[in-house]
Each structure stands twice: as C-alpha cells, then as structure tokens.
Amino acid sequence: MRQELVADGLLLKASIEGKHVAVTWLGQSVSATPGTEIVPFFEKLAAHYDGGALRLDFRELEYMNSSSVRPIIELIQAANQTETEVEILYRSTIHWQRLTFKLLEMLAKEWKHVRVVS
Amino acid sequence: MTDVHRQMPLPLISHWVNNVRSIVSTELDAYGEGLVRAAQMVATELAENVVRYGEAAEGTESGMIVLDVTAGMLEIRSSNGASEAKAKYVLAAVARLQDESAEELYLERMKSMLSDSSDRFSQLGLIRIVYEGGFSIHAAYEDSTLKIVARREVS
C-alpha cells in the first residue's frame, strides 16, 4: 500500500507492508508550519508502524528549514516510545544533511530503538 | 444600510520567502554552489524570522532582507520591527552564539524542544546560520527595530 503527502514543495512517499513503513522525503521542506502537514500524515501512518518498523529516508531531500526539525524529531521520539524500530537514512556527502543528522545521531543515543545511518 | 466592499491584499509569505531564495541564487551564482546554498539557507532563515516574528514599527509594515558582497565579504542582513521583549530574547540568543559552540547549542535546543513542547521559539534558524552556514552573526536593537547581520568571507 502507498500513501503520499504533497505540501508546499515537500513530497513524502510512504510504502506500507504490514507493520513495516518506509517514508522517502523528496523536494524541499520550506513550509513555515511544517508540523501542520507532517504530523497528521505520520499520525495516520503510526497506526501501521507502531511497535513495528519505520524507515525515514532523507537522502534525496534537497533542503529542510529549521522549522522542520521539531516535527521530525518529535515523530522519531514518539515512534521510539512505542518501541518501533526506526532507521534514519541520510547522505553524508550533502553538507546540511551531514551536519544536521550528525546531531540527530547524538540525540539518538538516548533512544533505544533508533538508528541513524549514512 | 449601505453596501460594503473593501479589498485587503495580503502578502503570500511562502511566495516571498521563495523569492528570497531565488534572488540569492541568481545574485551569487558566480560564487559557486556551496556558497549559494549556504547563503540561501541564511537568507531563508532570516526571512522566515522576519515574517513570523516581525512587527510593524516606525510607520512601516514590512521587514527587509539585504544581500551584499563587498571586498570579499558576504553580508546578509535582516531588519524588522520588534517589541523590546522579543528583541531582548534574540540578542541573548545571538550573544550565546558568539560565545559558545554552535554545535552544542543546536543539540541543546533539540533536546529542549523534545522536553518542552511549549518552547516555540527554537532559535534553530539563528544557530544554523553559524553551525551549518559558517557565518558569524551579530544583532542590534534600536528605534524599535531589530537588525541581524550574518557575515562570511567569500573565497
């Protein structure tokens, strides 16, 4: 099953197979209020992946504004709290991704079920 | 009762912020992709703060973003009306960025966001300008106007 979110330059493509959900982030996340789109989308997906597995693939995301950080880390924290195995993929050759996800990797040390991979 | 008809044009915020990104890309094209991307990020973060937190002041209802490359120095400046309370908050955040590690401040803010959902002014945009963009940052507040300057050498 597939679901998509298109919002203000951002495209999220979700692939759902049982309790395994993979979400690819594409385009640019530049909305002033990204949470208003991202949060409801992931709330629906959580019905599938809670207690299962969630992959977040940011490797093709061109740009993300600072407003996007909060909803992303909040959804990762929420998934960790439901013991969902979270895998986050990023591209270390992209400057902003390397710096941002390096910090997420440090944050993820406090989350038992979250892995950040470049 | 008389009929009423009044048009109230409104700025399309995301359109204007996208405009800023587009202008920066065009104006700095000759300086290479790395600088363009960094400058776009800085200008966008400052522009978003202007539209989100700026207030009308001194008879003006708009803020400003200025892009300058002079004598090997790139400057991106924002100005907008602001209350004294908001300005004080920003000045304190900028002062910390001048004294402390931007990486550590970014991590501190991320942890703070997770533990306090009511903490809505993340400061991440300002921190990112230094941490990711490699710019220095300065701020001043005068005549109800908050001015922020981000600077970086252009090689």
Short mmCIF file of C-alpha atoms in Angstrom, two decimals:
data_model
loop_
_atom_site.label_atom_id
_atom_site.label_comp_id
_atom_site.label_asym_id
_atom_site.label_seq_id
_atom_site.Cartn_x
_atom_site.Cartn_y
_atom_site.Cartn_z
CA MET A 1 0.00 0.00 0.00
CA ARG A 2 1.26 3.52 -0.74
CA GLN A 3 0.41 6.93 0.61
CA GLU A 4 1.72 10.33 -0.35
CA LEU A 5 1.85 13.80 1.11
CA VAL A 6 2.45 16.80 -1.11
CA ALA A 7 2.87 20.06 0.77
CA ASP A 8 4.49 23.30 -0.31
CA GLY A 9 7.43 21.77 -2.20
CA LEU A 10 7.76 18.72 0.02
CA LEU A 11 6.82 15.22 -1.17
CA LEU A 12 6.60 12.31 1.25
CA LYS A 13 6.19 8.86 -0.31
CA ALA A 14 5.16 6.14 2.12
CA SER A 15 5.26 2.46 1.38
CA ILE A 16 3.36 0.24 3.82
CA GLU A 17 3.85 -3.51 4.14
CA GLY A 18 2.18 -4.83 7.26
CA LYS A 19 3.91 -3.22 10.23
CA HIS A 20 6.84 -2.02 8.09
CA VAL A 21 6.58 1.52 6.80
CA ALA A 22 9.20 3.29 4.69
CA VAL A 23 8.90 7.02 4.04
CA THR A 24 11.05 8.77 1.45
CA TRP A 25 11.44 12.55 1.74
CA LEU A 26 11.77 14.44 -1.53
CA GLY A 27 11.84 18.05 -2.61
CA GLN A 28 12.24 20.81 -0.07
CA SER A 29 10.69 21.24 3.36
CA VAL A 30 10.21 25.01 3.47
CA SER A 31 6.78 25.46 5.00
CA ALA A 32 6.59 27.95 7.86
CA THR A 33 4.41 25.42 9.70
CA PRO A 34 5.56 22.01 8.50
CA GLY A 35 4.04 20.32 11.52
CA THR A 36 0.53 21.08 10.29
CA GLU A 37 1.12 18.77 7.33
CA ILE A 38 3.71 16.30 8.57
CA VAL A 39 2.15 15.49 11.95
CA PRO A 40 -1.28 14.33 10.69
CA PHE A 41 0.37 12.31 7.91
CA PHE A 42 2.54 10.41 10.38
CA GLU A 43 -0.31 10.01 12.86
CA LYS A 44 -2.13 8.00 10.21
CA LEU A 45 1.00 6.00 9.35
CA ALA A 46 1.66 5.26 13.03
CA ALA A 47 -1.44 3.07 13.05
CA HIS A 48 0.62 0.75 10.81
CA TYR A 49 4.18 1.04 12.17
CA ASP A 50 3.66 1.39 15.95
CA GLY A 51 5.58 -1.46 17.54
CA GLY A 52 6.86 -2.48 14.11
CA ALA A 53 9.41 -0.71 11.91
CA LEU A 54 9.76 2.75 10.36
CA ARG A 55 12.37 3.80 7.85
CA LEU A 56 12.85 7.50 7.14
CA ASP A 57 14.91 8.14 4.03
CA PHE A 58 16.13 11.74 3.75
CA ARG A 59 18.85 11.12 1.17
CA GLU A 60 17.02 12.82 -1.69
CA LEU A 61 15.66 15.72 0.39
CA GLU A 62 17.17 18.85 -1.13
CA TYR A 63 16.64 21.24 1.75
CA MET A 64 14.92 21.49 5.11
CA ASN A 65 14.28 24.70 7.05
CA SER A 66 14.82 24.87 10.79
CA SER A 67 11.05 24.76 11.38
CA SER A 68 11.05 21.23 10.01
CA VAL A 69 13.35 19.92 12.74
CA ARG A 70 10.81 19.87 15.56
CA PRO A 71 8.09 17.75 13.92
CA ILE A 72 10.70 15.32 12.64
CA ILE A 73 12.43 14.71 15.96
CA GLU A 74 9.08 14.59 17.75
CA LEU A 75 7.77 11.87 15.46
CA ILE A 76 11.00 9.90 15.90
CA GLN A 77 10.76 10.22 19.67
CA ALA A 78 7.11 9.13 19.58
CA ALA A 79 7.98 6.09 17.45
CA ASN A 80 10.79 5.16 19.83
CA GLN A 81 8.35 5.35 22.74
CA THR A 82 6.11 2.76 21.07
CA GLU A 83 9.17 0.52 20.59
CA THR A 84 9.08 0.97 16.85
CA GLU A 85 12.43 0.14 15.24
CA VAL A 86 13.36 3.39 13.47
CA GLU A 87 16.04 3.60 10.81
CA ILE A 88 17.03 7.04 9.52
CA LEU A 89 18.98 7.29 6.28
CA TYR A 90 20.87 10.39 5.17
CA ARG A 91 23.58 11.32 2.70
CA SER A 92 26.84 12.39 4.35
CA THR A 93 28.12 13.96 1.12
CA ILE A 94 25.46 16.65 1.39
CA HIS A 95 26.74 19.36 3.75
CA TRP A 96 23.48 20.29 5.50
CA GLN A 97 22.50 16.65 5.90
CA ARG A 98 25.86 15.68 7.33
CA LEU A 99 25.73 18.41 9.97
CA THR A 100 22.07 18.01 10.88
CA PHE A 101 22.00 14.23 11.07
CA LYS A 102 25.27 14.10 12.96
CA LEU A 103 23.40 15.87 15.76
CA LEU A 104 20.40 13.59 15.36
CA GLU A 105 22.77 10.66 15.72
CA MET A 106 23.99 12.13 19.03
CA LEU A 107 20.39 12.66 20.15
CA ALA A 108 19.50 9.12 19.10
CA LYS A 109 21.91 7.68 21.65
CA GLU A 110 19.14 8.32 24.16
CA TRP A 111 16.65 6.37 22.06
CA LYS A 112 16.86 2.60 22.31
CA HIS A 113 15.08 1.85 19.03
CA VAL A 114 16.54 4.48 16.70
CA ARG A 115 19.43 4.02 14.29
CA VAL A 116 20.90 6.76 12.10
CA VAL A 117 22.76 5.58 9.02
CA SER A 118 24.71 7.49 6.36
CA MET B 1 -27.60 50.13 5.45
CA THR B 2 -25.01 50.83 2.76
CA ASP B 3 -23.21 48.07 0.87
CA VAL B 4 -19.61 47.42 1.87
CA HIS B 5 -16.81 46.44 -0.46
CA ARG B 6 -13.15 46.52 0.61
CA GLN B 7 -10.18 44.72 -0.85
CA MET B 8 -7.39 43.76 1.52
CA PRO B 9 -4.31 42.47 -0.28
CA LEU B 10 -2.26 40.08 1.77
CA PRO B 11 1.37 39.07 1.24
CA LEU B 12 1.89 35.43 0.30
CA ILE B 13 4.52 34.57 2.84
CA SER B 14 5.90 31.39 1.29
CA HIS B 15 5.98 33.12 -2.09
CA TRP B 16 8.12 35.93 -0.69
CA VAL B 17 10.44 33.57 1.18
CA ASN B 18 10.85 31.52 -2.01
CA ASN B 19 11.55 34.79 -3.77
CA VAL B 20 14.41 35.44 -1.36
CA ARG B 21 15.92 32.01 -2.14
CA SER B 22 15.59 32.62 -5.85
CA ILE B 23 17.18 36.08 -5.73
CA VAL B 24 20.11 34.85 -3.65
CA SER B 25 20.71 32.02 -6.10
CA THR B 26 20.71 34.39 -9.07
CA GLU B 27 22.86 37.07 -7.49
CA LEU B 28 25.51 34.71 -6.11
CA ASP B 29 25.60 32.26 -9.00
CA ALA B 30 29.18 33.22 -9.88
CA TYR B 31 30.42 32.29 -6.40
CA GLY B 32 29.73 28.57 -6.67
CA GLU B 33 27.11 26.14 -5.46
CA GLY B 34 28.48 25.79 -1.94
CA LEU B 35 28.21 29.49 -1.15
CA VAL B 36 24.87 29.79 -2.91
CA ARG B 37 23.36 27.01 -0.81
CA ALA B 38 24.77 28.44 2.42
CA ALA B 39 23.56 31.94 1.58
CA GLN B 40 20.13 30.65 0.57
CA MET B 41 19.81 28.90 3.90
CA VAL B 42 20.88 32.02 5.84
CA ALA B 43 18.63 34.37 3.88
CA THR B 44 15.69 31.97 4.19
CA GLU B 45 16.08 31.53 7.93
CA LEU B 46 16.33 35.30 8.46
CA ALA B 47 13.38 35.93 6.14
CA GLU B 48 11.22 33.38 7.94
CA ASN B 49 12.01 35.05 11.25
CA VAL B 50 11.09 38.45 9.81
CA VAL B 51 7.71 37.27 8.55
CA ARG B 52 6.98 35.16 11.61
CA TYR B 53 8.07 37.47 14.41
CA GLY B 54 8.36 40.91 12.85
CA GLU B 55 6.03 43.68 13.97
CA ALA B 56 5.02 46.97 12.43
CA ALA B 57 7.23 49.80 13.65
CA GLU B 58 8.12 53.39 12.85
CA GLY B 59 5.31 53.65 10.29
CA THR B 60 6.46 50.64 8.31
CA GLU B 61 4.61 47.38 7.93
CA SER B 62 7.35 45.31 6.30
CA GLY B 63 10.77 43.98 7.12
CA MET B 64 13.83 43.75 4.91
CA ILE B 65 16.48 41.31 3.80
CA VAL B 66 19.64 42.78 2.27
CA LEU B 67 22.31 40.85 0.38
CA ASP B 68 25.75 42.42 -0.02
CA VAL B 69 29.06 41.18 -1.35
CA THR B 70 31.78 43.78 -0.97
CA ALA B 71 35.55 43.42 -0.71
CA GLY B 72 35.40 39.66 -0.31
CA MET B 73 32.80 39.71 2.45
CA LEU B 74 29.26 38.38 2.10
CA GLU B 75 26.72 40.03 4.36
CA ILE B 76 23.08 39.07 4.70
CA ARG B 77 21.11 41.47 6.87
CA SER B 78 17.57 41.40 8.18
CA SER B 79 15.63 44.18 9.84
CA ASN B 80 12.13 44.29 11.23
CA GLY B 81 10.11 45.98 13.91
CA ALA B 82 10.13 44.10 17.20
CA SER B 83 8.99 44.52 20.77
CA GLU B 84 11.66 45.08 23.37
CA ALA B 85 10.92 41.68 24.89
CA LYS B 86 11.35 39.82 21.60
CA ALA B 87 14.48 41.77 20.75
CA LYS B 88 16.00 41.01 24.15
CA TYR B 89 15.40 37.30 23.53
CA VAL B 90 17.08 37.40 20.14
CA LEU B 91 20.01 39.49 21.36
CA ALA B 92 20.61 36.97 24.15
CA ALA B 93 20.49 34.08 21.67
CA VAL B 94 22.97 35.81 19.36
CA ALA B 95 25.27 36.62 22.29
CA ARG B 96 25.39 32.92 23.20
CA LEU B 97 26.23 32.06 19.60
CA GLN B 98 29.17 34.42 19.74
CA ASP B 99 30.49 32.87 22.94
CA GLU B 100 29.58 29.19 22.77
CA SER B 101 29.82 26.25 20.39
CA ALA B 102 27.06 26.40 17.78
CA GLU B 103 27.03 22.60 17.56
CA GLU B 104 26.45 22.26 21.29
CA LEU B 105 23.77 24.95 21.24
CA TYR B 106 21.98 23.18 18.38
CA LEU B 107 21.99 19.89 20.29
CA GLU B 108 20.85 21.67 23.45
CA ARG B 109 17.93 23.24 21.58
CA MET B 110 16.90 19.93 20.02
CA LYS B 111 16.80 18.33 23.47
CA SER B 112 14.88 21.30 24.85
CA MET B 113 12.27 21.05 22.09
CA LEU B 114 11.66 17.43 22.97
CA SER B 115 11.29 18.05 26.68
CA ASP B 116 9.18 21.23 26.44
CA SER B 117 6.64 21.37 23.63
CA SER B 118 5.55 24.86 24.73
CA ASP B 119 9.01 26.21 23.87
CA ARG B 120 8.03 27.56 20.46
CA PHE B 121 10.92 29.90 19.61
CA SER B 122 13.51 27.30 18.80
CA GLN B 123 16.40 29.63 17.84
CA LEU B 124 17.46 26.87 15.49
CA GLY B 125 17.46 29.20 12.49
CA LEU B 126 19.97 31.53 14.11
CA ILE B 127 22.09 28.63 15.33
CA ARG B 128 22.04 27.04 11.90
CA ILE B 129 23.37 30.23 10.31
CA VAL B 130 26.54 29.80 12.36
CA TYR B 131 26.74 25.99 12.67
CA GLU B 132 25.87 24.97 9.16
CA GLY B 133 26.41 28.16 7.19
CA GLY B 134 29.77 29.08 8.67
CA PHE B 135 28.66 32.70 9.13
CA SER B 136 29.30 34.96 12.08
CA ILE B 137 26.21 36.63 13.46
CA HIS B 138 25.55 39.96 15.15
CA ALA B 139 22.38 41.70 16.30
CA ALA B 140 21.33 45.15 17.43
CA TYR B 141 18.09 46.76 18.57
CA GLU B 142 17.46 50.45 18.01
CA ASP B 143 14.34 52.59 17.49
CA SER B 144 12.08 49.54 17.88
CA THR B 145 13.92 47.82 15.02
CA LEU B 146 15.79 44.54 15.34
CA LYS B 147 18.71 44.18 12.96
CA ILE B 148 20.62 40.96 12.40
CA VAL B 149 23.78 40.68 10.34
CA ALA B 150 25.29 37.39 9.13
CA ARG B 151 28.80 37.60 7.65
CA ARG B 152 31.10 35.21 5.88
CA GLU B 153 34.23 35.63 3.82
CA VAL B 154 33.90 34.87 0.17
CA SER B 155 36.86 32.96 -1.16
#
